[in-house]
Each structure stands twice: as structure tokens, then as C-alpha cells.
Short mmCIF file of C-alpha atoms (C1' of nucleotides) in Angstrom, two decimals:
data_model
loop_
_atom_site.label_atom_id
_atom_site.label_comp_id
_atom_site.label_asym_id
_atom_site.label_seq_id
_atom_site.Cartn_x
_atom_site.Cartn_y
_atom_site.Cartn_z
CA MET A 23 0.05 -0.37 0.39
CA SER A 24 2.35 2.67 1.11
CA GLN A 25 5.37 0.67 1.04
CA GLU A 26 6.31 2.55 -2.40
CA VAL A 27 6.30 6.04 -0.10
CA PHE A 28 7.98 4.79 2.63
CA SER A 29 10.45 3.00 0.05
CA ALA A 30 10.74 6.08 -1.76
CA LEU A 31 11.64 8.09 1.21
CA GLY A 32 14.55 5.48 2.27
CA ASN A 33 16.78 7.14 0.12
CA GLN A 34 18.73 10.25 0.80
CA THR A 35 18.68 12.19 -2.98
CA ARG A 36 15.03 11.15 -2.91
CA ARG A 37 14.03 13.07 -0.12
CA GLU A 38 16.56 16.47 -1.04
CA ILE A 39 14.38 16.10 -4.33
CA LEU A 40 11.01 16.79 -2.33
CA SER A 41 12.57 19.85 0.11
CA HIS A 42 13.72 20.97 -3.00
CA LEU A 43 10.64 21.02 -4.40
CA LEU A 44 9.12 23.10 -1.20
CA THR A 45 10.47 26.42 -2.81
CA GLY A 46 8.05 25.35 -5.79
CA PRO A 47 7.78 23.26 -9.07
CA LEU A 48 10.96 22.76 -10.66
CA SER A 49 12.36 21.15 -13.60
CA VAL A 50 14.63 17.94 -14.15
CA SER A 51 17.42 20.67 -15.45
CA ALA A 52 17.17 22.90 -12.19
CA LEU A 53 17.10 19.72 -10.00
CA VAL A 54 19.92 18.17 -11.49
CA GLU A 55 22.48 21.35 -10.87
CA GLU A 56 22.15 20.60 -6.84
CA PHE A 57 23.28 17.30 -7.11
CA PRO A 58 26.49 15.32 -8.19
CA LEU A 59 24.57 12.64 -10.27
CA SER A 60 23.88 11.96 -13.84
CA ARG A 61 20.36 13.48 -15.28
CA SER A 62 19.77 10.04 -16.11
CA ALA A 63 19.92 8.80 -12.38
CA LEU A 64 18.17 11.46 -11.11
CA SER A 65 15.59 10.88 -14.11
CA GLU A 66 15.23 7.52 -12.26
CA HIS A 67 15.04 8.50 -8.54
CA LEU A 68 12.12 11.07 -10.05
CA ALA A 69 10.50 8.24 -11.70
CA VAL A 70 10.49 6.24 -8.27
CA LEU A 71 8.71 10.00 -7.04
CA ARG A 72 6.29 9.49 -9.41
CA ASN A 73 5.03 5.86 -9.19
CA ALA A 74 4.72 6.77 -5.60
CA ASP A 75 2.90 9.46 -6.18
CA LEU A 76 4.90 12.00 -4.41
CA VAL A 77 5.55 14.16 -6.88
CA ARG A 78 3.40 14.87 -10.23
CA ASP A 79 4.80 16.99 -13.44
CA VAL A 80 3.53 18.95 -15.75
CA PRO A 81 4.45 19.99 -19.31
CA HIS A 82 5.57 23.33 -19.27
CA GLY A 83 7.40 24.21 -22.74
CA GLN A 84 10.11 21.92 -23.65
CA GLN A 85 10.66 20.99 -20.26
CA ARG A 86 8.36 19.30 -17.40
CA LEU A 87 8.02 20.97 -13.88
CA TYR A 88 7.77 18.74 -10.93
CA HIS A 89 5.51 19.18 -8.04
CA LEU A 90 4.94 18.11 -4.85
CA VAL A 91 2.05 15.99 -3.84
CA PRO A 92 1.64 17.36 -0.22
CA ASP A 93 -1.35 14.31 0.49
CA ARG A 94 0.66 11.08 -0.13
CA LEU A 95 2.68 12.27 2.97
CA ARG A 96 -0.18 12.01 5.64
CA GLU A 97 0.31 8.20 4.53
CA ILE A 98 3.31 8.53 7.00
CA ASP A 99 1.74 10.28 9.45
CA GLU A 100 -0.77 8.06 9.67
CA TRP A 101 1.82 5.05 10.00
CA LEU A 102 3.28 6.90 12.74
CA SER A 103 0.25 8.18 14.32
CA PRO A 104 -0.26 4.76 17.20
CA PHE A 105 3.88 5.16 17.89
CA GLU A 106 2.66 8.92 18.61
CA SER A 107 -0.08 7.58 21.17
CA TYR A 108 2.73 5.06 22.57
CA TRP A 109 5.29 7.50 23.46
CA ARG A 110 2.65 9.89 24.59
CA ASP A 111 1.36 7.29 26.76
CA ARG A 112 5.18 6.47 28.13
CA LEU A 113 5.78 10.05 29.07
CA SER A 114 2.80 10.60 30.97
CA GLY A 115 2.29 7.68 33.28
CA LEU A 116 5.18 5.02 33.52
CA ARG A 117 8.41 6.82 34.00
CA ASP A 118 9.78 3.95 36.78
CA MET A 119 9.85 1.85 34.34
CA ARG A 120 12.05 3.55 32.70
CA GLU A 121 15.04 2.93 34.96
CA THR A 122 14.41 -0.72 34.89
CA GLU A 123 14.72 -0.28 31.03
CA GLU A 124 17.69 1.77 30.66
CA GLN A 125 20.81 -0.19 32.21
CA MET B 18 21.74 12.15 10.34
CA SER B 19 18.21 10.49 10.40
CA GLN B 20 19.04 8.62 7.02
CA GLU B 21 19.72 5.35 9.18
CA VAL B 22 16.03 5.88 10.52
CA PHE B 23 14.46 6.34 6.85
CA SER B 24 15.80 3.42 5.44
CA ALA B 25 15.12 1.12 8.27
CA LEU B 26 11.73 2.49 7.54
CA GLY B 27 11.87 1.89 4.04
CA ASN B 28 11.66 -2.05 4.47
CA GLN B 29 8.26 -3.39 4.85
CA THR B 30 9.08 -6.66 7.57
CA ARG B 31 10.93 -3.92 9.74
CA ARG B 32 7.64 -1.55 9.76
CA GLU B 33 5.54 -4.54 10.88
CA ILE B 34 8.30 -5.60 13.51
CA LEU B 35 8.13 -2.19 15.23
CA SER B 36 4.18 -2.41 14.90
CA HIS B 37 4.07 -5.51 17.10
CA LEU B 38 6.35 -4.18 19.66
CA LEU B 39 3.59 -1.31 20.02
CA THR B 40 1.54 -4.03 22.11
CA GLY B 41 5.02 -4.51 24.13
CA PRO B 42 8.70 -6.13 24.45
CA LEU B 43 9.40 -8.86 22.52
CA SER B 44 11.67 -11.66 22.48
CA VAL B 45 13.38 -12.50 18.91
CA SER B 46 11.48 -16.06 18.64
CA ALA B 47 8.44 -14.67 19.55
CA LEU B 48 8.67 -12.21 16.45
CA VAL B 49 10.37 -15.13 14.28
CA GLU B 50 6.44 -16.52 14.05
CA GLU B 51 4.94 -13.45 12.82
CA PHE B 52 7.27 -13.20 9.73
CA PRO B 53 8.01 -15.98 6.81
CA LEU B 54 11.51 -15.67 7.53
CA SER B 55 14.21 -17.45 8.74
CA ARG B 56 15.83 -16.54 12.43
CA SER B 57 19.39 -15.05 11.32
CA ALA B 58 17.27 -13.06 8.43
CA LEU B 59 14.77 -11.66 11.43
CA SER B 60 17.69 -11.00 13.66
CA GLU B 61 19.48 -9.21 10.51
CA HIS B 62 16.40 -6.86 10.71
CA LEU B 63 15.98 -6.15 14.49
CA ALA B 64 20.20 -5.08 14.03
CA VAL B 65 19.59 -2.39 11.67
CA LEU B 66 16.44 -1.12 13.51
CA ARG B 67 18.72 -0.85 16.78
CA ASN B 68 21.07 0.53 15.06
CA ALA B 69 18.69 3.28 13.87
CA ASP B 70 17.90 3.08 17.56
CA LEU B 71 14.53 2.52 16.73
CA VAL B 72 14.83 -0.54 18.93
CA ARG B 73 16.57 -1.24 22.35
CA ASP B 74 17.07 -5.07 23.57
CA VAL B 75 17.05 -5.75 27.97
CA PRO B 76 18.42 -9.66 28.46
CA HIS B 77 15.32 -11.41 29.74
CA GLY B 78 16.89 -14.46 31.06
CA GLN B 79 18.17 -16.61 28.38
CA GLN B 80 16.11 -14.61 25.26
CA ARG B 81 16.04 -10.34 25.10
CA LEU B 82 12.86 -8.06 24.87
CA TYR B 83 12.93 -5.68 21.94
CA HIS B 84 11.27 -2.63 22.53
CA LEU B 85 10.26 0.55 20.95
CA VAL B 86 12.18 3.60 21.66
CA PRO B 87 9.69 5.68 20.62
CA ASP B 88 11.46 9.32 20.60
CA ARG B 89 13.25 8.18 17.49
CA LEU B 90 10.80 8.46 15.59
CA ARG B 91 9.99 12.08 15.67
CA GLU B 92 12.91 12.57 13.50
CA ILE B 93 10.17 11.59 10.66
CA ASP B 94 7.73 14.04 12.04
CA GLU B 95 10.30 16.42 12.11
CA TRP B 96 11.22 15.86 8.52
CA LEU B 97 7.93 15.88 7.33
CA SER B 98 6.94 19.23 9.05
CA PRO B 99 7.65 21.58 6.89
CA PHE B 100 5.75 19.47 4.52
CA GLU B 101 2.47 19.84 6.55
CA SER B 102 2.74 23.64 6.89
CA TYR B 103 3.27 23.11 2.57
CA TRP B 104 0.11 21.17 2.47
CA ARG B 105 -1.39 23.43 5.16
CA ASP B 106 -0.58 26.60 2.87
CA ARG B 107 -1.81 24.88 -0.42
CA LEU B 108 -5.90 24.06 1.12
CA SER B 109 -6.23 27.70 2.53
CA GLY B 110 -5.41 29.39 0.15
CA LEU B 111 -4.51 28.58 -3.32
CA ARG B 112 -7.63 26.58 -4.89
CA ASP B 113 -7.07 27.71 -8.27
CA MET B 114 -3.91 26.52 -8.54
CA ARG B 115 -5.41 23.13 -8.39
CA GLU B 116 -7.36 23.47 -12.07
CA THR B 117 -4.31 24.65 -13.72
CA GLU B 118 -1.62 21.94 -12.08
CA GLU B 119 -4.11 18.71 -12.21
CA GLN B 120 -4.74 18.15 -16.06
"C1'" DA C 12 11.72 20.50 -42.17
"C1'" DT C 13 16.08 21.10 -39.81
"C1'" DC C 14 18.37 21.28 -35.38
"C1'" DA C 15 19.27 22.17 -30.64
"C1'" DT C 16 17.10 21.16 -25.92
"C1'" DA C 17 14.59 18.13 -22.33
"C1'" DT C 18 13.39 14.45 -21.11
"C1'" DG C 19 12.56 9.16 -20.37
"C1'" DA C 20 13.78 4.24 -21.09
"C1'" DC C 21 16.86 0.92 -21.92
"C1'" DG C 22 21.43 -2.34 -22.08
"C1'" DG C 23 24.95 -2.96 -18.58
"C1'" DA C 24 28.20 -2.68 -14.24
"C1'" DT C 25 28.85 -1.98 -9.90
"C1'" DT C 26 26.97 -1.82 -5.21
"C1'" DT C 27 24.18 -2.70 -1.40
"C1'" DT C 28 20.23 -5.52 0.44
"C1'" DT C 29 18.09 -9.31 1.60
"C1'" DC C 30 18.42 -14.16 2.87
"C1'" DC C 31 19.95 -18.54 4.55
"C1'" DG C 32 22.78 -22.36 6.55
"C1'" DA C 33 26.43 -22.87 9.65
"C1'" DC C 34 28.79 -21.39 13.77
"C1'" DA C 35 29.74 -19.16 18.30
"C1'" DT C 36 28.17 -17.29 22.60
"C1'" DG C 37 25.67 -16.87 26.52
"C1'" DT C 38 22.31 -18.32 29.89
"C1'" DC C 39 19.64 -21.40 32.50
"C1'" DA C 40 18.28 -26.32 34.21
"C1'" DA C 41 19.55 -30.99 35.74
"C1'" DT D 12 30.15 -29.88 34.34
"C1'" DT D 13 26.98 -31.34 30.04
"C1'" DG D 14 22.77 -30.19 27.73
"C1'" DA D 15 19.41 -27.58 26.07
"C1'" DC D 16 17.91 -23.14 24.48
"C1'" DA D 17 17.88 -18.15 22.27
"C1'" DT D 18 20.45 -14.79 20.23
"C1'" DG D 19 24.18 -12.51 17.14
"C1'" DT D 20 27.37 -13.04 13.86
"C1'" DC D 21 29.55 -14.77 9.46
"C1'" DG D 22 30.16 -16.54 4.09
"C1'" DG D 23 28.29 -16.17 0.45
"C1'" DA D 24 24.33 -16.55 -3.00
"C1'" DA D 25 20.61 -14.39 -4.74
"C1'" DA D 26 17.41 -10.36 -5.78
"C1'" DA D 27 17.33 -5.68 -5.77
"C1'" DA D 28 19.12 -0.82 -6.22
"C1'" DT D 29 21.91 2.70 -7.70
"C1'" DC D 30 24.56 4.50 -11.63
"C1'" DC D 31 26.13 6.07 -15.75
"C1'" DG D 32 26.27 6.33 -21.28
"C1'" DT D 33 23.27 5.99 -24.87
"C1'" DC D 34 19.63 6.08 -28.00
"C1'" DA D 35 14.56 7.17 -28.87
"C1'" DT D 36 10.92 11.25 -28.53
"C1'" DA D 37 8.81 15.53 -28.12
"C1'" DT D 38 8.75 19.99 -28.16
"C1'" DG D 39 10.30 24.89 -29.62
"C1'" DA D 40 13.14 27.74 -32.37
"C1'" DT D 41 15.42 28.64 -37.22
#
DNA sequence: ATCATATGACGGATTTTTCCGACATGTCAA
DNA sequence: TTGACATGTCGGAAAAATCCGTCATATGAT
């Protein structure tokens, strides 16, 4: 399900691509200048992100502008939420558990 | 920095391990029954999670109980936060942008 | 039509991940 | 001590990811 989203985010370069897109849509050639990578390598990273629907591209003249699809990252947030409850419960009640757990 | 956390979460089996640990600490032998994997494969997944400090293990008799280190997942949350702002801004103001972006 | 530019996709090499069986260590019980 | 059990680690095989150069396609300019 969200397997693709998580594994896409498992790569440093792809996370940086997403961060760059925070400032607005960017073309492939604009992005490639930010990385010590060939254009084809970057193009494949974009394909992974596209496949996970984390980005989409819009034709713009003879280039393609990539932009974020922010909703996808909500999946991460949703997966995270049971853990957030976990650590909230942890901090509120059971401080004495800690001393025994940390050696 | 949090590279290890993200790439640890890039694997389905490791995410499931974390989910199982939500119910409480578990031994390796208890965990291995939940997966179609050899014990050594699972042990290596646990090593990756341990290395990312997403879990810790406590000796308990002749077994080791693995438990979550919830704080680590906050790093994901923090990385996500600029994107949350992004999509919040998106939804609030610029609905007319949408029509041009989605083809 | 022709040429330059921007990009995606392919083929193949290298590296990394994932997995397993086997071995080593450490704990508990008899 | 000896034996059973739980676990970590190692060596190596198989699979997947990453990267590059090259080719194919599409758009825009001349």
C-alpha cells in the first residue's frame, strides 16, 4: 500500500528532491544541478517518486515541472500515529519503567 | 543523520516489527513466528533497527526482549513538518492553482 | 524541414540489500 | 559439568538498487 512511499523516502537523494520542491515546482535540469549525479540517475529517482505519487510532473514548454503531491506524505503521518500515542502514554505515566529499561 | 531511521523504515518487514512492538516488548523467537523468514534474517532486521536506535533490547533470562524507542520516530515527524506547512498553505489559499496543475 | 534542447527509457556494470545455513556465545536447568 | 535453548554474527548466494552512457521521443526555435 504505502510501501512505495516509505521505500521512496528511504533514499537520501529522493528526500532532498522533495525538500527542494518545497520552494516550488522545478524542472529536471534545475534539479540536476543540485546533485552530483547524472541526469539519467536523477530522472530515475524522479520516476520512483512519481510511481509513489509523491510528485507529479506538468509539461511546461519543452521541459517538465515537478511539483509535490503533499497528501501522500500524510500516509507516513498516519502510520506514525499509533507510535505517537505510544510515546505520549510512555511519557505521561510510567516514568519508573525507565530506570529498569535503560541499563 | 536520520538517514538510518528513514532507510530502516524503507523495509516492510522492519515496519511490521515496529508495529508488533506496539503491544509491548517481544523476544526474537516471538517475533520470528510472525514472519515467513529465518531467524537469522529477522535477527539482521533487528540489528538494523537497533543501529537506527529505533529499538533496544534488554536481556531477560536466556532471551532478549526488544522494545520501541519511540523518540526516534520524532525525527520523521520533524522532517515531515515543513511539508505539513506546505499542504496546509495549499489547502487554505490557493485553490485556483489546482485546476491548472491537475490536468 | 532541420536542428537544438529537455526528458524518459534501456542495457549493463557496480554496489547494496536481503536471505539462508552454519557456527559461536551466553544463559538456564539438571 | 553437561545439555538444551536463545540469540548474534559470518560467508556466500541471490535479488534489488543505483548509477552511467546512449538512444528515442517530443517540443520549440530557426
